[in-house]
Coordinates of C-alpha atoms and ligand atoms in Angstrom, one line a residue:
M276 CA 0.0 0.0 0.0
N277 CA 2.9 2.3 0.8
N278 CA 3.8 2.9 -2.8
S279 CA 0.6 4.3 -4.2
L280 CA 0.5 7.9 -5.2
S281 CA -1.8 9.7 -2.8
N282 CA -3.9 12.8 -3.4
N283 CA -1.2 15.3 -2.3
G284 CA 1.2 13.7 -4.7
S285 CA 3.3 11.8 -2.1
F286 CA 4.0 8.1 -2.0
R287 CA 3.0 7.8 1.6
T288 CA -0.3 6.1 2.4
P289 CA -2.5 8.7 4.1
L290 CA -3.5 7.8 7.7
L291 CA -6.6 9.1 9.3
A292 CA -6.6 8.3 13.0
G293 CA -9.3 8.9 15.6
N294 CA -8.1 9.6 19.1
W295 CA -11.1 9.0 21.3
K296 CA -9.3 10.2 24.4
M297 CA -11.4 9.3 27.6
H298 CA -14.7 9.0 25.8
K299 CA -17.1 6.2 25.2
T300 CA -17.9 3.1 27.3
V301 CA -17.6 -0.3 25.7
K302 CA -21.2 -0.2 24.5
E303 CA -20.9 3.3 23.1
S304 CA -17.6 2.3 21.4
L305 CA -19.2 -0.6 19.7
S306 CA -22.1 1.4 18.4
L307 CA -19.6 4.0 17.0
V308 CA -17.5 1.4 15.2
E309 CA -20.5 -0.4 13.8
Q310 CA -21.6 2.9 12.1
L311 CA -18.0 3.7 11.0
K312 CA -17.7 0.4 9.3
K313 CA -20.7 1.2 7.2
D314 CA -19.7 4.7 6.5
C315 CA -16.1 3.9 5.5
R316 CA -16.7 0.6 3.8
E317 CA -15.8 1.9 0.3
V318 CA -12.6 3.7 1.4
K319 CA -9.4 2.4 -0.2
D320 CA -5.8 3.6 -0.6
R321 CA -5.9 5.3 2.9
E322 CA -5.5 3.8 6.3
I323 CA -8.2 4.3 8.9
L324 CA -7.5 3.9 12.6
V325 CA -9.4 4.2 15.8
C326 CA -7.8 4.6 19.2
P327 CA -10.4 3.9 21.9
P328 CA -9.9 3.7 25.7
F329 CA -8.3 0.5 26.9
P330 CA -11.5 -1.3 28.1
S331 CA -13.0 -1.2 24.6
I332 CA -10.1 -2.6 22.7
V333 CA -10.9 -6.3 22.7
A334 CA -14.5 -5.8 21.9
I335 CA -13.7 -3.4 19.1
K336 CA -11.1 -5.8 17.7
E337 CA -13.8 -8.4 17.3
S338 CA -16.2 -6.0 15.7
L339 CA -13.5 -4.8 13.2
Q340 CA -12.7 -8.3 11.9
G341 CA -12.6 -8.2 8.1
S342 CA -13.1 -4.4 7.9
N343 CA -10.7 -1.8 6.6
I344 CA -10.4 0.0 10.0
K345 CA -7.4 -0.6 12.2
L346 CA -7.0 -0.4 16.0
G347 CA -4.6 1.5 18.2
A348 CA -4.1 2.4 21.8
Q349 CA -3.5 5.8 23.4
N350 CA -0.5 4.9 25.6
L351 CA 1.7 2.1 26.8
F352 CA 4.4 1.5 29.4
W353 CA 7.8 0.4 28.1
E354 CA 8.3 -2.7 30.4
M355 CA 6.9 -6.0 29.2
S356 CA 5.2 -6.9 32.5
G357 CA 5.8 -6.4 36.2
A358 CA 4.8 -4.4 39.3
F359 CA 3.6 -1.3 37.6
T360 CA 0.1 -0.7 38.9
G361 CA -2.2 1.0 36.4
E362 CA 0.1 0.5 33.4
V363 CA -0.4 -1.5 30.2
S364 CA 2.4 -3.1 28.1
G365 CA 3.1 -3.5 24.5
P366 CA 2.6 -7.3 24.4
M367 CA -0.8 -6.9 26.0
L368 CA -1.9 -4.3 23.4
K369 CA -0.5 -6.4 20.6
E370 CA -2.3 -9.5 21.7
A371 CA -5.5 -7.6 22.1
G372 CA -5.3 -6.6 18.5
C373 CA -3.7 -3.2 18.3
D374 CA -1.4 -2.2 15.4
Y375 CA -0.6 1.3 16.5
C376 CA -0.1 3.2 19.7
I377 CA -0.2 7.0 20.3
I378 CA 2.7 8.1 22.3
G379 CA 3.5 11.4 24.1
H380 CA 0.2 13.2 23.4
S381 CA 0.4 16.7 24.8
E382 CA -2.3 15.8 27.3
R383 CA 0.0 13.1 28.6
R384 CA 2.9 15.5 28.7
Q385 CA 0.8 18.1 30.4
Y386 CA -1.1 16.0 33.0
F387 CA 0.9 12.9 33.4
G388 CA 4.5 14.1 33.3
E389 CA 5.6 12.6 30.0
T390 CA 8.9 13.9 28.8
D391 CA 10.9 13.5 25.6
Q392 CA 12.9 10.8 27.4
S393 CA 9.8 8.8 28.4
V394 CA 8.4 9.3 24.9
Q395 CA 11.5 7.9 23.4
K396 CA 11.5 4.8 25.6
K397 CA 7.8 4.2 24.9
M398 CA 8.4 4.6 21.1
K399 CA 11.2 2.0 21.2
A400 CA 9.1 -0.4 23.3
A401 CA 6.2 0.0 20.8
F402 CA 8.5 -1.2 18.0
Q403 CA 10.0 -4.0 20.1
F404 CA 6.5 -5.4 20.7
G405 CA 5.2 -5.0 17.1
L406 CA 3.3 -1.8 17.4
I407 CA 3.7 1.3 15.2
P408 CA 4.1 4.4 17.4
I409 CA 2.4 7.7 16.6
V410 CA 4.7 10.1 18.4
C411 CA 3.1 13.4 19.1
V412 CA 4.9 16.7 19.1
G413 CA 3.8 20.4 19.2
E414 CA 4.2 23.7 20.9
T415 CA 2.1 25.5 23.5
L416 CA 0.5 28.9 22.9
N417 CA 3.2 30.5 25.1
E418 CA 5.9 28.9 23.1
R419 CA 4.3 30.0 19.8
E420 CA 3.9 33.6 21.0
G421 CA 7.5 33.5 22.2
K422 CA 8.5 32.4 18.7
V423 CA 10.3 29.3 20.0
H424 CA 7.9 26.8 18.4
F425 CA 10.4 25.5 15.9
K426 CA 13.0 25.1 18.6
V427 CA 10.5 23.2 20.8
V428 CA 9.5 20.9 18.1
E429 CA 13.1 20.3 17.0
K430 CA 14.0 19.2 20.5
Q431 CA 10.9 16.9 20.8
I432 CA 11.9 15.2 17.5
Q433 CA 15.6 15.1 18.1
E434 CA 15.2 13.6 21.7
G435 CA 11.9 11.9 21.5
A436 CA 12.2 10.1 18.1
K437 CA 15.9 9.2 18.1
D438 CA 17.8 5.9 18.1
L439 CA 15.6 3.7 15.8
N440 CA 17.0 1.3 13.3
K441 CA 16.2 2.1 9.6
E442 CA 13.4 -0.4 9.3
E443 CA 11.7 1.0 12.4
A444 CA 12.3 4.6 11.4
S445 CA 10.7 4.1 8.0
Q446 CA 7.4 3.0 9.7
L447 CA 7.4 5.7 12.4
V448 CA 4.4 8.1 12.4
I449 CA 4.7 11.6 13.8
A450 CA 1.7 13.7 14.7
Y451 CA 2.2 17.5 14.8
E452 CA -0.4 18.9 17.2
P453 CA 0.0 22.5 18.2
V454 CA -1.3 22.5 21.8
W455 CA -3.2 25.7 21.2
A456 CA -5.2 24.0 18.4
I457 CA -6.3 20.9 20.4
G458 CA -10.0 21.0 21.3
T459 CA -10.1 24.8 20.9
G460 CA -11.7 25.1 17.5
K461 CA -8.5 27.0 16.3
T462 CA -6.8 25.1 13.6
A463 CA -3.3 25.9 12.3
T464 CA -3.6 27.3 8.8
P465 CA -2.6 24.9 6.1
E466 CA 0.5 27.1 5.5
H467 CA 1.6 27.0 9.1
A468 CA 1.0 23.2 9.3
Q469 CA 2.9 22.6 6.1
G470 CA 5.8 24.8 7.2
M471 CA 6.1 22.8 10.5
H472 CA 5.7 19.5 8.8
A473 CA 8.5 20.3 6.3
F474 CA 10.6 21.4 9.3
I475 CA 9.9 18.1 11.0
R476 CA 10.8 16.2 7.9
K477 CA 14.1 18.1 7.8
N478 CA 14.8 17.0 11.4
L479 CA 13.9 13.4 10.6
T480 CA 16.4 13.7 7.7
S481 CA 19.1 14.7 10.0
L482 CA 18.3 11.7 12.2
Y483 CA 17.7 9.0 9.6
G484 CA 18.7 10.3 6.2
K485 CA 16.5 11.6 3.3
E486 CA 15.3 8.3 2.0
I487 CA 13.9 7.2 5.3
A488 CA 12.6 10.6 6.2
E489 CA 10.6 10.7 3.0
Q490 CA 8.8 7.5 4.1
I491 CA 7.8 8.7 7.5
R492 CA 4.2 9.9 7.7
I493 CA 3.6 13.2 9.5
L494 CA 0.0 13.7 10.6
Y495 CA -1.5 17.0 11.6
G496 CA -3.8 17.2 14.7
G497 CA -5.7 20.0 16.4
S498 CA -9.4 20.8 15.7
I499 CA -9.6 18.9 12.4
K500 CA -13.1 19.0 11.1
P501 CA -15.0 18.0 8.0
D502 CA -14.7 21.5 6.7
N503 CA -10.9 22.0 7.1
I504 CA -9.5 18.5 6.3
D505 CA -9.5 19.1 2.5
S506 CA -7.3 22.1 2.6
L507 CA -4.9 20.5 5.1
M508 CA -4.5 17.4 3.1
A509 CA -3.7 19.3 -0.1
N510 CA -0.2 20.0 1.3
P511 CA 2.8 17.9 0.3
D512 CA 4.1 17.1 3.8
I513 CA 0.7 16.5 5.5
D514 CA 0.2 12.8 5.4
G515 CA -3.0 12.4 7.4
G516 CA -4.7 13.5 10.6
L517 CA -5.0 12.7 14.3
V518 CA -8.5 13.6 15.1
G519 CA -10.0 14.1 18.6
G520 CA -13.4 15.6 19.0
A521 CA -14.5 15.1 15.4
S522 CA -13.7 11.3 15.6
L523 CA -16.5 10.7 18.1
K524 CA -19.2 11.0 15.5
S525 CA -19.2 8.7 12.5
E526 CA -20.7 11.3 10.2
D527 CA -17.8 13.7 10.9
F528 CA -15.0 11.2 11.0
S529 CA -16.1 9.4 7.9
R530 CA -16.2 12.7 6.0
I531 CA -12.7 13.4 7.3
V532 CA -11.5 10.0 6.1
K533 CA -13.0 10.7 2.7
Y534 CA -11.3 14.1 2.3
V535 CA -10.8 15.4 -1.2
A536 CA -7.5 17.2 -1.6
Ligands
LIG230 P1 -9.0 17.7 18.6 O1 -7.9 16.8 19.3 O2 -9.2 17.2 17.2 O3 -10.3 17.5 19.5 O4 -8.5 19.1 18.6 C1 -6.8 16.3 18.6 C2 -5.9 15.5 19.5 O5 -5.7 15.9 20.6 O6 -5.4 14.4 19.1

């Protein structure tokens, strides 16, 4: 799938991912995926992913059998097992049916003390246990107003996404989510997002070389909606979206998945 020419002219398969955060019980999750399966049935040449809360994962996996929608988790701990109350490991997620795992979301950095170091360890663990990590980066409003946003994102990439082997690096997914755009209704302009995505790819080039960096998908996240996805996806370095609020309704998320760039 990775070598088809996508709508923005790149050879990267677009990835549209729903981050459900702490929303939906098992019952509610199942009713959402049932609808999504119907609404996205015809979609080809793009990857669709849902990342529900942990309790729903096993039930959703069953419901997704034979569909074109993949399953991911929102976090993991880097150890395989052990006395780590409240944590979930890569092998547990893999066996439960996950293909992807979101790592270092800004809400985890802000409320749960995640750092670039913990992000890097989790990213490595994800690969070790057969999951593709979606590593989140992005500046706060203060950092943006202080004009240090490029510096902040550079450090997040250089420290949080380092030390992968080539095969791992080529599968890595990065999500650029400016914190001021998450859940606020303020979206980065397509120009701002494209500029930052190109900058991120430059940083990935310095870590892994051009050939690998060209294969890495960089998603945008932050108030993606049915009415702004088309213009975002028209940019050469925007390879998909990490969608929060708008992924909780099938009508909205399926329209986002079916973007026209
Ligand atoms: P939002 O969230 O789409 O609700 O802004 C995006 C995210 O936090 O992943």
